[in-house]
Amino acid sequence: MINQTLILIKPDGLKKSLTGNILTRLSETKLDIVAAKIVQVSRELAKEHYAHMKEKPFFEELIKYIMGHYHKKKVMALVYWGEDAISKVREICGATNPEEADMVSIRGQYGRITTKGVYENVIHASTDAKEAEREIKLWFEPDELIVDIYPTKTAKRDKKVLVWA
Ligand code: UDP
Ligand code: MG
């Protein structure tokens, strides 16, 4: 089944200079990249992205981690699209806990557990279609994707935007 998934190269992945390695590993899937950008994660976006973790004791640490408090203050966000994109990407990423992840998965190769107990696992990938939809819509506007994957509508936004001078 054709589907799409949100991938984040987390701040530790960028700080460790792993962008190239991670994208090379992901290219094994032969999926299409249909959106990509560098994002400075606000507290609001971080909390929304990890809304399902808000009862966890490590929630505040997790928010700081994804905001880049301990590394670079940026993440790379991408949408991969194609046959079984969600499961293919999750497979290459490996288990959430880098110590339990397959040694040759991305998280197994590059992740670590911090002394504060956070799994710094260098990459995020959506787990299922519902989560992918929520996450892609959270991180991207429709016109940032080069394929039409979810229904859109036109809306008028009366707000000031920055343009080149
Ligand atoms: N996480 C953690 N400790 C845990 C569980 C999760 O530090 O015991 C972090 C880890 O960075 C993980 C993120 O919280 O990637 C989101 O957790 P989730 O269970 O959604 O795992 P994922 O979908 O990222 O594999
Ligand atoms: Mg998850």
CSV table of C-alpha atoms and ligand atoms in Angstrom, one decimal:
chain,number,residue,atom,x,y,z
A,1,MET,CA,0.0,0.0,0.0
A,2,ILE,CA,1.3,3.5,-0.9
A,3,ASN,CA,1.6,5.7,2.1
A,4,GLN,CA,3.7,8.6,3.5
A,5,THR,CA,5.6,9.1,6.7
A,6,LEU,CA,7.2,12.0,8.6
A,7,ILE,CA,10.9,11.7,9.3
A,8,LEU,CA,12.8,14.0,11.6
A,9,ILE,CA,16.6,14.0,11.8
A,10,LYS,CA,16.7,15.0,15.5
A,11,PRO,CA,19.2,17.6,16.9
A,12,ASP,CA,21.7,15.0,18.0
A,13,GLY,CA,21.7,13.5,14.4
A,14,LEU,CA,22.5,16.9,13.0
A,15,LYS,CA,25.1,17.7,15.7
A,16,LYS,CA,26.8,14.3,15.2
A,17,SER,CA,27.0,15.2,11.4
A,18,LEU,CA,24.9,12.2,10.5
A,19,THR,CA,22.6,13.8,8.0
A,20,GLY,CA,24.3,12.2,5.0
A,21,ASN,CA,24.6,8.8,6.7
A,22,ILE,CA,21.0,8.8,7.7
A,23,LEU,CA,19.7,9.8,4.2
A,24,THR,CA,21.9,7.2,2.6
A,25,ARG,CA,20.5,4.5,4.9
A,26,LEU,CA,17.0,5.7,4.1
A,27,SER,CA,17.7,5.6,0.4
A,28,GLU,CA,17.8,1.8,0.7
A,29,THR,CA,14.0,2.0,0.9
A,30,LYS,CA,13.9,3.4,-2.7
A,31,LEU,CA,11.1,5.7,-1.5
A,32,ASP,CA,10.5,9.3,-2.8
A,33,ILE,CA,11.4,12.4,-0.8
A,34,VAL,CA,8.4,14.7,-1.3
A,35,ALA,CA,9.2,17.4,1.2
A,36,ALA,CA,12.2,18.5,3.2
A,37,LYS,CA,13.2,21.5,5.3
A,38,ILE,CA,15.3,22.6,8.3
A,39,VAL,CA,13.2,23.7,11.3
A,40,GLN,CA,13.9,25.5,14.5
A,41,VAL,CA,11.5,23.8,16.9
A,42,SER,CA,9.4,26.0,19.1
A,43,ARG,CA,8.3,24.7,22.5
A,44,GLU,CA,4.7,24.8,21.1
A,45,LEU,CA,5.6,22.5,18.2
A,46,ALA,CA,7.7,20.2,20.4
A,47,LYS,CA,4.8,19.8,22.9
A,48,GLU,CA,2.3,19.2,20.1
A,49,HIS,CA,4.6,16.7,18.3
A,50,TYR,CA,5.0,14.7,21.6
A,51,ALA,CA,1.5,15.3,22.9
A,52,HIS,CA,1.1,11.5,23.4
A,53,MET,CA,4.1,11.5,25.9
A,54,LYS,CA,2.9,14.3,28.1
A,55,GLU,CA,2.3,12.1,31.2
A,56,LYS,CA,5.8,10.6,31.0
A,57,PRO,CA,8.2,11.6,33.8
A,58,PHE,CA,10.8,12.5,31.1
A,59,PHE,CA,8.4,14.7,29.1
A,60,GLU,CA,10.3,18.0,29.9
A,61,GLU,CA,13.6,16.4,29.0
A,62,LEU,CA,12.1,15.1,25.7
A,63,ILE,CA,10.8,18.6,24.8
A,64,LYS,CA,14.3,20.1,25.5
A,65,TYR,CA,15.9,17.3,23.4
A,66,ILE,CA,13.7,17.8,20.3
A,67,MET,CA,14.1,21.6,20.6
A,68,GLY,CA,17.9,21.2,20.5
A,69,HIS,CA,18.6,22.4,24.0
A,70,TYR,CA,21.5,19.9,24.3
A,71,HIS,CA,22.7,20.0,20.7
A,72,LYS,CA,21.9,22.2,17.6
A,73,LYS,CA,18.7,24.1,17.8
A,74,LYS,CA,17.3,22.6,14.6
A,75,VAL,CA,15.9,19.4,13.1
A,76,MET,CA,15.6,18.3,9.5
A,77,ALA,CA,12.0,17.4,8.6
A,78,LEU,CA,11.2,15.2,5.6
A,79,VAL,CA,8.2,13.4,4.1
A,80,TYR,CA,8.9,10.0,2.4
A,81,TRP,CA,6.3,8.6,0.1
A,82,GLY,CA,5.8,5.3,-1.6
A,83,GLU,CA,5.0,1.6,-1.2
A,84,ASP,CA,4.8,0.8,2.5
A,85,ALA,CA,6.8,3.9,3.4
A,86,ILE,CA,5.8,3.9,7.0
A,87,SER,CA,6.9,0.3,7.8
A,88,LYS,CA,10.0,0.4,5.6
A,89,VAL,CA,11.3,3.5,7.3
A,90,ARG,CA,10.5,2.2,10.8
A,91,GLU,CA,12.3,-1.0,10.0
A,92,ILE,CA,15.5,0.8,9.0
A,93,CYS,CA,15.2,3.2,12.1
A,94,GLY,CA,15.1,0.3,14.6
A,95,ALA,CA,13.6,0.1,18.1
A,96,THR,CA,13.0,3.2,20.2
A,97,ASN,CA,15.5,2.2,22.8
A,98,PRO,CA,18.9,2.4,21.0
A,99,GLU,CA,20.3,-0.4,23.3
A,100,GLU,CA,17.5,-2.7,22.1
A,101,ALA,CA,17.6,-1.6,18.5
A,102,ASP,CA,19.1,-3.9,15.9
A,103,MET,CA,22.8,-3.0,15.8
A,104,VAL,CA,22.7,-2.1,12.1
A,105,SER,CA,19.6,-0.1,12.3
A,106,ILE,CA,20.0,3.7,12.3
A,107,ARG,CA,19.1,3.9,16.0
A,108,GLY,CA,21.2,0.9,16.8
A,109,GLN,CA,24.2,2.4,15.0
A,110,TYR,CA,24.0,6.0,16.2
A,111,GLY,CA,21.7,6.3,19.2
A,112,ARG,CA,22.6,6.5,22.9
A,113,ILE,CA,20.8,6.8,26.3
A,114,THR,CA,21.7,9.9,28.2
A,115,THR,CA,22.6,10.0,31.9
A,116,LYS,CA,19.2,11.7,32.3
A,117,GLY,CA,17.6,8.6,30.8
A,118,VAL,CA,16.4,10.0,27.5
A,119,TYR,CA,16.8,7.9,24.4
A,120,GLU,CA,18.7,10.1,22.0
A,121,ASN,CA,17.9,8.0,19.0
A,122,VAL,CA,18.8,10.5,16.2
A,123,ILE,CA,15.7,10.0,14.1
A,124,HIS,CA,11.9,10.1,14.4
A,125,ALA,CA,9.6,8.2,12.0
A,126,SER,CA,5.8,8.0,12.1
A,127,THR,CA,4.4,4.6,13.4
A,128,ASP,CA,1.2,4.3,11.5
A,129,ALA,CA,-1.0,6.1,8.9
A,130,LYS,CA,-3.0,8.1,11.5
A,131,GLU,CA,0.1,9.3,13.2
A,132,ALA,CA,1.8,10.1,9.9
A,133,GLU,CA,-1.2,12.3,8.8
A,134,ARG,CA,-1.3,14.2,12.1
A,135,GLU,CA,2.5,14.7,12.0
A,136,ILE,CA,2.8,15.7,8.4
A,137,LYS,CA,0.0,18.2,8.8
A,138,LEU,CA,1.7,19.6,11.9
A,139,TRP,CA,5.1,20.0,10.4
A,140,PHE,CA,4.3,21.0,6.8
A,141,GLU,CA,1.9,23.3,4.9
A,142,PRO,CA,0.2,21.7,1.8
A,143,ASP,CA,2.3,23.6,-0.7
A,144,GLU,CA,5.6,22.4,0.8
A,145,LEU,CA,4.8,18.9,-0.5
A,146,ILE,CA,5.3,18.0,-4.2
A,147,VAL,CA,2.5,15.4,-4.1
A,148,ASP,CA,-1.2,15.8,-3.1
A,149,ILE,CA,-1.6,13.3,-0.3
A,150,TYR,CA,-4.4,14.8,1.9
A,151,PRO,CA,-7.4,16.9,0.8
A,152,THR,CA,-6.8,20.6,0.7
A,153,LYS,CA,-8.9,23.7,0.5
A,154,THR,CA,-8.2,27.3,-0.2
A,155,ALA,CA,-8.3,29.8,2.6
A,156,LYS,CA,-7.6,33.4,3.0
A,157,ARG,CA,-5.0,34.3,5.6
A,158,ASP,CA,-4.8,37.9,6.6
A,159,LYS,CA,-1.4,38.0,8.1
A,160,LYS,CA,1.9,39.8,7.4
A,161,VAL,CA,4.5,37.5,5.8
A,162,LEU,CA,8.2,38.1,5.3
A,163,VAL,CA,9.3,38.6,1.7
A,164,TRP,CA,12.7,39.3,0.1
A,165,ALA,CA,13.6,43.0,0.2
B,1,UDP,N1,11.7,8.2,24.7
B,1,UDP,C1,12.6,8.1,25.8
B,1,UDP,N2,12.4,7.2,26.7
B,1,UDP,C2,11.4,6.2,26.7
B,1,UDP,C3,10.5,6.3,25.6
B,1,UDP,C4,10.7,7.3,24.6
B,1,UDP,O1,13.5,8.9,25.9
B,1,UDP,O2,11.3,5.4,27.6
B,1,UDP,C5,11.9,9.2,23.7
B,1,UDP,C6,12.6,8.7,22.5
B,1,UDP,O3,13.5,9.8,22.0
B,1,UDP,C7,11.5,8.4,21.5
B,1,UDP,C8,10.5,9.5,21.8
B,1,UDP,O4,10.6,9.7,23.2
B,1,UDP,O5,12.0,8.4,20.2
B,1,UDP,C9,9.1,9.2,21.4
B,1,UDP,O6,8.7,8.0,22.0
B,1,UDP,P1,7.8,6.9,21.2
B,1,UDP,O7,7.4,5.9,22.2
B,1,UDP,O8,6.8,7.5,20.4
B,1,UDP,O9,9.0,6.2,20.3
B,1,UDP,P2,9.3,6.3,18.7
B,1,UDP,O10,8.0,6.3,18.0
B,1,UDP,O11,10.1,7.5,18.5
B,1,UDP,O12,10.1,5.0,18.4
B,2,MG,MG,6.3,7.4,18.3
